[in-house]
mmCIF file of C-alpha atoms in Angstrom:
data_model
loop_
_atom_site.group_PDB
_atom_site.id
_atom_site.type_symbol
_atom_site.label_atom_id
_atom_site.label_comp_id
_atom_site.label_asym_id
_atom_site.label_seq_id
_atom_site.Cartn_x
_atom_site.Cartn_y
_atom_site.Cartn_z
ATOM 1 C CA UNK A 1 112.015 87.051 95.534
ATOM 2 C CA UNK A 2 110.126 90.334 96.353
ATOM 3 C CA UNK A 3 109.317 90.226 99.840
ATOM 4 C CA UNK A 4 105.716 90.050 100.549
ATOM 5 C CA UNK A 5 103.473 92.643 102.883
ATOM 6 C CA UNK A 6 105.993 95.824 101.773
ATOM 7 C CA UNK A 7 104.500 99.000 100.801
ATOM 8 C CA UNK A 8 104.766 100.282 96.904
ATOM 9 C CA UNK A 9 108.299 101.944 96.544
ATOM 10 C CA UNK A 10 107.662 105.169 94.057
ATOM 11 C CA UNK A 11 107.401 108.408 94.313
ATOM 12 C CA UNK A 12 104.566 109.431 96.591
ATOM 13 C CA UNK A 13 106.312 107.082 99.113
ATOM 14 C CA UNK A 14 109.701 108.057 98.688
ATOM 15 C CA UNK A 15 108.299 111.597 99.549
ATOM 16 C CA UNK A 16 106.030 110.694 102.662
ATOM 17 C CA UNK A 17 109.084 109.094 104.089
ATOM 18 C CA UNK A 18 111.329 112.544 103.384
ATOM 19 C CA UNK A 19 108.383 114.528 104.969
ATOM 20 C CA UNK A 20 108.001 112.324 107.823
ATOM 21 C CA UNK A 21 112.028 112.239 108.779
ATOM 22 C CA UNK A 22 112.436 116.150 108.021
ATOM 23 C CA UNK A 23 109.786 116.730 110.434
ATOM 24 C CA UNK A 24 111.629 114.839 113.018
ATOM 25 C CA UNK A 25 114.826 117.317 113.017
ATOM 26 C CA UNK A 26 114.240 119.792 111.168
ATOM 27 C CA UNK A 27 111.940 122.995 111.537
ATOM 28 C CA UNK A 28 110.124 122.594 108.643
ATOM 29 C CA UNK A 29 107.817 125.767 108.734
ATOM 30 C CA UNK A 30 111.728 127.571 108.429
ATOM 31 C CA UNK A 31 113.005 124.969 105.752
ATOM 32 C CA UNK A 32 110.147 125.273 103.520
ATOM 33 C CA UNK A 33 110.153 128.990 104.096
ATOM 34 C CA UNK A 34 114.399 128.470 103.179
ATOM 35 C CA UNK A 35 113.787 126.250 100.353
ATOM 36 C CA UNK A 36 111.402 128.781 98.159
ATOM 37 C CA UNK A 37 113.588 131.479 98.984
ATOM 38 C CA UNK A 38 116.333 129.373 97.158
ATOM 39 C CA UNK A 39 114.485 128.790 94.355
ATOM 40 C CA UNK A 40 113.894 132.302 93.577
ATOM 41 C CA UNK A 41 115.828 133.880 91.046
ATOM 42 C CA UNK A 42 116.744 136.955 93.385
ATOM 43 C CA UNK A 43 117.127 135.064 95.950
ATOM 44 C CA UNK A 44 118.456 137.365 98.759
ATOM 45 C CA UNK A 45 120.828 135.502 100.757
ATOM 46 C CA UNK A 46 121.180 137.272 103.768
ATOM 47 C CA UNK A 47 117.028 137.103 104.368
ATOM 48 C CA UNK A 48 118.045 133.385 103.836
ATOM 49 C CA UNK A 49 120.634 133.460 106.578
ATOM 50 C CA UNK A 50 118.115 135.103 108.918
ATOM 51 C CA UNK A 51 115.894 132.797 108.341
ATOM 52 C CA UNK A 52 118.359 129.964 109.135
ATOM 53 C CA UNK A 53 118.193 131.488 112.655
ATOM 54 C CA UNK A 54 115.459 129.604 113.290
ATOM 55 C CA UNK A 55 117.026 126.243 112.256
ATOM 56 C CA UNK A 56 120.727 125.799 113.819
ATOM 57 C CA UNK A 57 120.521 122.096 112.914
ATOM 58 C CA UNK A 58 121.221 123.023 109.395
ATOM 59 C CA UNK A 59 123.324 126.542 109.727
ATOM 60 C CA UNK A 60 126.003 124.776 112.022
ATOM 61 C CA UNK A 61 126.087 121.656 109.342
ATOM 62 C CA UNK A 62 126.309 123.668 106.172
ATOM 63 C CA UNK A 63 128.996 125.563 108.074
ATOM 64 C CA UNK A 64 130.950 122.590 109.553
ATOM 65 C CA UNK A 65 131.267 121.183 105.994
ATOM 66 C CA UNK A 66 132.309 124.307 104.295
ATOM 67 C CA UNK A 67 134.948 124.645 106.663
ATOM 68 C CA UNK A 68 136.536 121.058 105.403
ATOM 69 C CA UNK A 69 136.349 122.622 101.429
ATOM 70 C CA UNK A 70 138.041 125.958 102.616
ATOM 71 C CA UNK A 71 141.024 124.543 103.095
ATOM 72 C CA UNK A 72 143.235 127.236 101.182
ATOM 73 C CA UNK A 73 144.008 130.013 103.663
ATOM 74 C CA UNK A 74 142.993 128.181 107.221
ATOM 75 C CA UNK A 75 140.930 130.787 108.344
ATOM 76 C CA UNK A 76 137.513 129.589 109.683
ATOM 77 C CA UNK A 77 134.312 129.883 108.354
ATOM 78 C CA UNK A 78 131.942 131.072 111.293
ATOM 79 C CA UNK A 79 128.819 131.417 109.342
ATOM 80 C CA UNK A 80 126.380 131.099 106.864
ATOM 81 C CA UNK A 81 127.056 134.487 105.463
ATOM 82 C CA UNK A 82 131.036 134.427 105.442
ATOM 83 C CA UNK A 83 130.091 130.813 103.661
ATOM 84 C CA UNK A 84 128.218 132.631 100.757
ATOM 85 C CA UNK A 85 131.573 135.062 101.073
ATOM 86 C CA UNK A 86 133.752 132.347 100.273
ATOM 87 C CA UNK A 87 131.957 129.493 98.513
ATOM 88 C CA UNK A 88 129.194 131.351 96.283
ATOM 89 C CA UNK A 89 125.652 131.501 96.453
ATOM 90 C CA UNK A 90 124.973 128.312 94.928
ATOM 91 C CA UNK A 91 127.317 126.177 96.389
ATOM 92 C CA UNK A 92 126.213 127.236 99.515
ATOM 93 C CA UNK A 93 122.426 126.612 98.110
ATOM 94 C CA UNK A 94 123.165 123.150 97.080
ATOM 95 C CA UNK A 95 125.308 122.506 100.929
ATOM 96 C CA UNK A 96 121.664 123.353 102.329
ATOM 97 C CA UNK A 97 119.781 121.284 100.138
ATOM 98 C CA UNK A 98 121.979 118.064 101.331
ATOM 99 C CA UNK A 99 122.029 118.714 104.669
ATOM 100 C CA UNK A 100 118.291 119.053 104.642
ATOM 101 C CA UNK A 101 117.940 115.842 102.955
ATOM 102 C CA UNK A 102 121.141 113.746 104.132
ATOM 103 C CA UNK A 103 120.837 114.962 108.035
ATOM 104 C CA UNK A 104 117.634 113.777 109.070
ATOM 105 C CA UNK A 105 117.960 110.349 107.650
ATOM 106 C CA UNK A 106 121.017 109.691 109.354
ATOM 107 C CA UNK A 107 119.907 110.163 112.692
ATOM 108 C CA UNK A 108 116.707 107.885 111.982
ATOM 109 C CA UNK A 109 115.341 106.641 114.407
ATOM 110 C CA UNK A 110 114.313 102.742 114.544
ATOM 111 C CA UNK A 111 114.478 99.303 116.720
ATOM 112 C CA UNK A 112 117.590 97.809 114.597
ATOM 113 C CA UNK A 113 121.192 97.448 114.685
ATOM 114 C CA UNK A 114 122.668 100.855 113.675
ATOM 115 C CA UNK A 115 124.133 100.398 109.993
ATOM 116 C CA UNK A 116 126.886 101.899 110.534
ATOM 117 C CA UNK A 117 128.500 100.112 107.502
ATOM 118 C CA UNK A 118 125.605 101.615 105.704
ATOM 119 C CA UNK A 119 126.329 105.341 106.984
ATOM 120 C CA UNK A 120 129.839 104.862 106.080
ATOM 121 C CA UNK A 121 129.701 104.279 102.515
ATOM 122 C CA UNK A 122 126.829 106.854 101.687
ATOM 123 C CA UNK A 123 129.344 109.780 103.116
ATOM 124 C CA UNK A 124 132.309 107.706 101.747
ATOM 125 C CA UNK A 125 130.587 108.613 98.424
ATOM 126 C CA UNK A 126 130.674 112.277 98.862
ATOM 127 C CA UNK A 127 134.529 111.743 99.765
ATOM 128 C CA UNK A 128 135.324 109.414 96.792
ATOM 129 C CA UNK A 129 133.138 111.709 94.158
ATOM 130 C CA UNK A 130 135.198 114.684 95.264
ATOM 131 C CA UNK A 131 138.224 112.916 95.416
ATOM 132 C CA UNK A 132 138.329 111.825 91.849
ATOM 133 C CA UNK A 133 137.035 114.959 90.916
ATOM 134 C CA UNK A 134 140.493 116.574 92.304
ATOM 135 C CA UNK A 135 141.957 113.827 89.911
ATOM 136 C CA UNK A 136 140.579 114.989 86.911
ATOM 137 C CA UNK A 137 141.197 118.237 87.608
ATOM 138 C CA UNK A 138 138.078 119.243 87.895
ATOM 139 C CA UNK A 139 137.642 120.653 91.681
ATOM 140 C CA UNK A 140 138.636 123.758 93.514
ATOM 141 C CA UNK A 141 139.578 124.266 97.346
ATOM 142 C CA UNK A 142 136.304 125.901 97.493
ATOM 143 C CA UNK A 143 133.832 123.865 95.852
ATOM 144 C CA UNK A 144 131.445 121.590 97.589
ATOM 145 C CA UNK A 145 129.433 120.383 94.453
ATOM 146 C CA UNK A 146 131.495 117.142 94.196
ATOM 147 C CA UNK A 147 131.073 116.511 98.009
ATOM 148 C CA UNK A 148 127.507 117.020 97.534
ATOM 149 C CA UNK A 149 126.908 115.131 94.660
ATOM 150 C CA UNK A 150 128.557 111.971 95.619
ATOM 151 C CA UNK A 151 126.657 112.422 99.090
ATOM 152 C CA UNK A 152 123.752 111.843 97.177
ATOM 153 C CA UNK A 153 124.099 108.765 95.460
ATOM 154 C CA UNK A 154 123.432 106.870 98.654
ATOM 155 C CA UNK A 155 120.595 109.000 99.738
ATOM 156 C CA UNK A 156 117.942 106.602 98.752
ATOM 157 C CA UNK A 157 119.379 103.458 100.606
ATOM 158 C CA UNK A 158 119.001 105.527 103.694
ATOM 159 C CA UNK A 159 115.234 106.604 103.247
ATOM 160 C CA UNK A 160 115.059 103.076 102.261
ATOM 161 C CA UNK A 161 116.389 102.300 105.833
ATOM 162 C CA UNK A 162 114.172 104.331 107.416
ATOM 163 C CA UNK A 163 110.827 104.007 105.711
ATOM 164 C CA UNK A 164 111.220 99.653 105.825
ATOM 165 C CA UNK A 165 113.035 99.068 108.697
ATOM 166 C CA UNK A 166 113.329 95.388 109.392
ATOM 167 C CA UNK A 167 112.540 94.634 105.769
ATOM 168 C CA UNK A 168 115.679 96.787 103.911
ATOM 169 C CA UNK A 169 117.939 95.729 106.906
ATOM 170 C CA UNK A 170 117.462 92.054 105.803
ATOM 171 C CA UNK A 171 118.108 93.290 102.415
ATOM 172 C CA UNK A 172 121.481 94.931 103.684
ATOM 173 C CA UNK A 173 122.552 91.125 104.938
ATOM 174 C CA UNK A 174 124.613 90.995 108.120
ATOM 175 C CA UNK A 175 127.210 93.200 105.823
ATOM 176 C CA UNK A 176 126.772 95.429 103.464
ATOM 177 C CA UNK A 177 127.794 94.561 100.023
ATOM 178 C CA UNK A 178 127.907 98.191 97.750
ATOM 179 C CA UNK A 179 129.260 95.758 94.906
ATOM 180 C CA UNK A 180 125.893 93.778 94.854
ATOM 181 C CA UNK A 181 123.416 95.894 96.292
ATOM 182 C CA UNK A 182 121.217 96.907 93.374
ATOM 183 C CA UNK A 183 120.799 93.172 92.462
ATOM 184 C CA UNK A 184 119.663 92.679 95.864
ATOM 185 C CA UNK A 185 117.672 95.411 96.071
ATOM 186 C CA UNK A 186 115.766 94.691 92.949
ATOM 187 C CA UNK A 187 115.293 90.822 93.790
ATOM 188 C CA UNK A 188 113.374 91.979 97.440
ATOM 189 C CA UNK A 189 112.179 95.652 96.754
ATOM 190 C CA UNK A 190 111.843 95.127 92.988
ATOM 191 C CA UNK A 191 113.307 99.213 93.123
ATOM 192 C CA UNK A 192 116.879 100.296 93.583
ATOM 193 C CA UNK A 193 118.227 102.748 96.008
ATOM 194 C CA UNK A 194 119.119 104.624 93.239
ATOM 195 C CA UNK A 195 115.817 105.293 91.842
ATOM 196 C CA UNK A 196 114.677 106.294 95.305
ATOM 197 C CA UNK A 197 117.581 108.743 95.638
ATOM 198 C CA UNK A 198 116.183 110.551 92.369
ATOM 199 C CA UNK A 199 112.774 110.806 93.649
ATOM 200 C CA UNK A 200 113.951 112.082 96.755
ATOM 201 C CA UNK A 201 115.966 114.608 94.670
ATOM 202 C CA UNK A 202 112.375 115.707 92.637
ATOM 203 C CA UNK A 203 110.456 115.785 96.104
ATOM 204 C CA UNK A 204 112.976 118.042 97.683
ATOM 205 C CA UNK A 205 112.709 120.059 94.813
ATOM 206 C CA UNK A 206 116.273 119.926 93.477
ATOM 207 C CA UNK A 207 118.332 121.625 90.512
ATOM 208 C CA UNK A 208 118.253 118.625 87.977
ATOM 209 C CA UNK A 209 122.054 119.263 87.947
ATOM 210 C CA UNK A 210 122.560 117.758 91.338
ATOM 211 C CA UNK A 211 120.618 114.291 89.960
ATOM 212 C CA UNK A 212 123.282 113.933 86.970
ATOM 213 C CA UNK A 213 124.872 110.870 88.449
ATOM 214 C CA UNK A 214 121.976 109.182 89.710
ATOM 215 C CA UNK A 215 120.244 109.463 85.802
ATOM 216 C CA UNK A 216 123.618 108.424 84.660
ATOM 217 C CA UNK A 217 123.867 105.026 86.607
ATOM 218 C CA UNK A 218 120.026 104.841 86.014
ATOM 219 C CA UNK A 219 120.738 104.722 82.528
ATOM 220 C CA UNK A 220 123.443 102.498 82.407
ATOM 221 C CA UNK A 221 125.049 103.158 79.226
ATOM 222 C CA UNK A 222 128.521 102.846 80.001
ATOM 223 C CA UNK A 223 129.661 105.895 78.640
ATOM 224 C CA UNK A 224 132.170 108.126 80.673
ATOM 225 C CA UNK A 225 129.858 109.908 82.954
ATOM 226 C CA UNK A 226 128.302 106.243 83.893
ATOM 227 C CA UNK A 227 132.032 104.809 84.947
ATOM 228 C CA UNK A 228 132.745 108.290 86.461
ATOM 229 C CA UNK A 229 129.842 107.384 89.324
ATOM 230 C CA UNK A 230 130.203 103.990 89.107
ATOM 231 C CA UNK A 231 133.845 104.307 89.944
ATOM 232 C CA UNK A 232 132.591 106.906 93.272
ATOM 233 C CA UNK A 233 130.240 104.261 94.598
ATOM 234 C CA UNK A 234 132.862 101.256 94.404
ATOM 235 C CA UNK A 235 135.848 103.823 95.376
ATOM 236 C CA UNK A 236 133.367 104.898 98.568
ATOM 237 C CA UNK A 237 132.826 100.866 99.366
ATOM 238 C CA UNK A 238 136.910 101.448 99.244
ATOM 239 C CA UNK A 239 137.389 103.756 101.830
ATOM 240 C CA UNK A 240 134.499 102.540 104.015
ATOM 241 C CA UNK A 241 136.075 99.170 104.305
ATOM 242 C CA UNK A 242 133.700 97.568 102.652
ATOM 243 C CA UNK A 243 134.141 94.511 99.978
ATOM 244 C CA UNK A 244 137.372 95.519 99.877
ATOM 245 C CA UNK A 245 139.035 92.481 97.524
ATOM 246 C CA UNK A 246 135.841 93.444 94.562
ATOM 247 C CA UNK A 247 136.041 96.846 95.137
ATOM 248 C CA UNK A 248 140.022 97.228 94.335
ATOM 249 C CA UNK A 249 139.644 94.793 91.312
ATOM 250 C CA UNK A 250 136.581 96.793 89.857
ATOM 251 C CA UNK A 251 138.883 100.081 90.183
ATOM 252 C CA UNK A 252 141.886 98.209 89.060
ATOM 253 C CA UNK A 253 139.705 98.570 85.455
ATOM 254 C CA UNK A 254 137.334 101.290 85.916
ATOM 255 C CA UNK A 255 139.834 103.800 87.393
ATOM 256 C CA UNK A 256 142.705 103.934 84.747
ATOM 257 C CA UNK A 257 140.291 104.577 82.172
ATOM 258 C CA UNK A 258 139.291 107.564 83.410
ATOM 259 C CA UNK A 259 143.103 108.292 83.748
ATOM 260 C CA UNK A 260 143.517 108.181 87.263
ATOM 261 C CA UNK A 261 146.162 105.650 88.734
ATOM 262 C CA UNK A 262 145.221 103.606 90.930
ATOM 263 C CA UNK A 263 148.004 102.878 93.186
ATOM 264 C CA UNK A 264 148.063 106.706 93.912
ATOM 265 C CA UNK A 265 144.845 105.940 95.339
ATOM 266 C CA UNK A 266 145.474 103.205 97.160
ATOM 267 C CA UNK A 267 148.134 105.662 98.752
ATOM 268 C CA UNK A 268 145.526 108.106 99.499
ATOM 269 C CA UNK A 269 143.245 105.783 101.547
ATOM 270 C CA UNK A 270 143.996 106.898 104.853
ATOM 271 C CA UNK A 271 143.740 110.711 104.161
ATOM 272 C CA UNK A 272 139.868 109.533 102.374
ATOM 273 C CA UNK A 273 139.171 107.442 105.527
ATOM 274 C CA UNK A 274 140.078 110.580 107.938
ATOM 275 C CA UNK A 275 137.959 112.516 105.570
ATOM 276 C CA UNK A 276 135.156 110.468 105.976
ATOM 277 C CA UNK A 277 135.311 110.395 109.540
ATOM 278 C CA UNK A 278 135.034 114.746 110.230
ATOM 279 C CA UNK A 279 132.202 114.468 107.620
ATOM 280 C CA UNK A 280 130.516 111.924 110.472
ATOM 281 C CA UNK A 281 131.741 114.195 112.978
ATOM 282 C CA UNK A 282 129.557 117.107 111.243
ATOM 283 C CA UNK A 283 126.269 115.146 110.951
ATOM 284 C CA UNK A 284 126.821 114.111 114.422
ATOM 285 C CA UNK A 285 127.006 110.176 113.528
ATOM 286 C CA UNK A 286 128.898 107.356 115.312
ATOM 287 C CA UNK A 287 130.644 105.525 111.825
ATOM 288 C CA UNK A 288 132.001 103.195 114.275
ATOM 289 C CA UNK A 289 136.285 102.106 113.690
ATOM 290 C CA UNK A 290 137.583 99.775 111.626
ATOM 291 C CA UNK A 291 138.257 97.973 115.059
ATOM 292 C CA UNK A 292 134.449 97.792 116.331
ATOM 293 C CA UNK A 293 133.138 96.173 112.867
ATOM 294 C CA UNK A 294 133.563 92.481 114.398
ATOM 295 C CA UNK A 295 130.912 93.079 117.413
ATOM 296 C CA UNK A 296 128.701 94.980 114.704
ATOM 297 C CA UNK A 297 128.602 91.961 112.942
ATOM 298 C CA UNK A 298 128.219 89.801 115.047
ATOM 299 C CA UNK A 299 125.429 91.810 116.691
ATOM 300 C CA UNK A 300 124.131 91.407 113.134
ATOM 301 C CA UNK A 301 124.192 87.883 112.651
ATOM 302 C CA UNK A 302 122.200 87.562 115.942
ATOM 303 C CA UNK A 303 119.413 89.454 114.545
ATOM 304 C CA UNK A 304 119.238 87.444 111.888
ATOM 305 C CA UNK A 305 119.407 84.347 113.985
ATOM 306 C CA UNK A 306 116.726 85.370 115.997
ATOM 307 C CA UNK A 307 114.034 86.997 112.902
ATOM 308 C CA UNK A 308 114.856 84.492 110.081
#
């Protein structure tokens, strides 16, 4: 039943709420100023750099993650110039563009529990896209793109989380369920996180290229590039400990037809789950242990108690 008294979920809201949290962190005279520069076609890069100087919230984050995909030679990336060095131009573009939008969400502010279950699986994404993308052969030491476009896939439960508050955290339940969450989503909200994750794409101004897995599960044809994402969100529910018994049976089918085996995943789940927790580390975001989920739970089922 769609709850009653909620706002219209489209676009125009979807892109008050990213204006409103961007505002919050961010310097947005600088990231505006950042963000036409990168949609130039001559885009000079180190004009873009200087320009950074005036935001260190995203310079030291686009540099703290492109540090974990230079991995080949150990030598440290210091900055956003020796990042364009090493990475490229665009990949470093597209490590801006998702800090910009992924940052300032996570740190939102609000009266609720933290959902740190919540937090966990929308980076867990970016760990699980890249991941299989190493699987398939398809990634580099030095690419970000597959970090950055599982990242995204969760985006929109997050400015979900931040624009309705009370009203998406009762959609969450005392535990976050990635398994059923668009059913849930669409019974209360009568809109997917999904959907919201694409408009926040278009009202960032994005490369369409970055929204290729959101149209894909969108569009729910089945075809390979649907079970691709399909297979990151459930394999990100995976390594952020969440519905753990549906998730391994979903990827016991899903994963083996896109030729990847999955007890060599299984294997991998601690390196994913250390992963995941130096991506929280860069955004500056408690993900909580394994250990601490009881009390968050139970702090959970209190709320609920006491708002129901």
């Amino acid at each position: 039943m769609i709850q009653h008294g909620l706002p219209t979920i489209d676009q125009a809201w979807t892109a008050q709420q990213l204006e409103r949290n961007l505002s919050r962190v961010l310097n947005t005279g600088v990231c505006n100023k950042v963000l036409d520069a990168l949609k130039s076609p001559n885009a000079d890069f180190q004009v873009i750099a200087e320009m950074l100087k005036g935001d260190p919230y995203v310079a030291t984050r686009v540099v703290g993650i492109a540090n974990m995909v230079r991995r080949r030679d150990g030598v440290a990336i210091q900055s956003i110039q020796r990042a364009v060095q090493v990475l490229g131009l665009r990949q470093v573009s597209n490590l801006m563009l998702s800090v910009m939008l992924t940052g300032p969400l996570l740190s939102a502010e609000g009266q609720l529990p933290r959902r740190k279950d919540l937090w966990r699986w929308v980076i867990a994404c970016g760990v699980a896209n890249n991941y299989i993308a190493s699987q398939l052969g398809q990634q580099t030491d030095d690419n970000p793109d597959h970090l950055v476009g599982g990242l995204i896939l969760g985006l929109g439960a997050i400015v979900l989380w931040a624009g309705l508050g009370q009203a998406y955290h009762r959609v969450l339940g005392a535990r976050l369920r990635p398994m059923s969450l668009n059913r849930r989503e669409m019974m209360d909200l009568n809109v997917i996180h999904t959907q919201v994750s694409l408009w926040t794409l278009e009202a960032m101004g994005c490369p369409d290229v970055m929204g290729e897995g959101l149209r894909a599960l969108l569009a729910g044809g089945r075809d390979e590039t649907y079970l691709r994402y399909r297979c990151v969100e459930v394999l990100g529910a995976r390594i952020a400990g969440l519905d753990a018994s549906d998730a391994s049976a979903w990827l016991a089918d899903g994963l083996p037809r896109l030729g990847i085996d999955q007890k060599h995943v299984e294997n991998d789940l601690g390196v994913l789950r250390s992963e995941l927790r130096q991506i929280g580390k860069i955004f500056e975001v408690d993900l909580g242990s394994w250990e601490s989920q009881q009390a968050f739970h139970q702090s959970c089922d209190r709320y609920f108690r006491k708002n129901l």
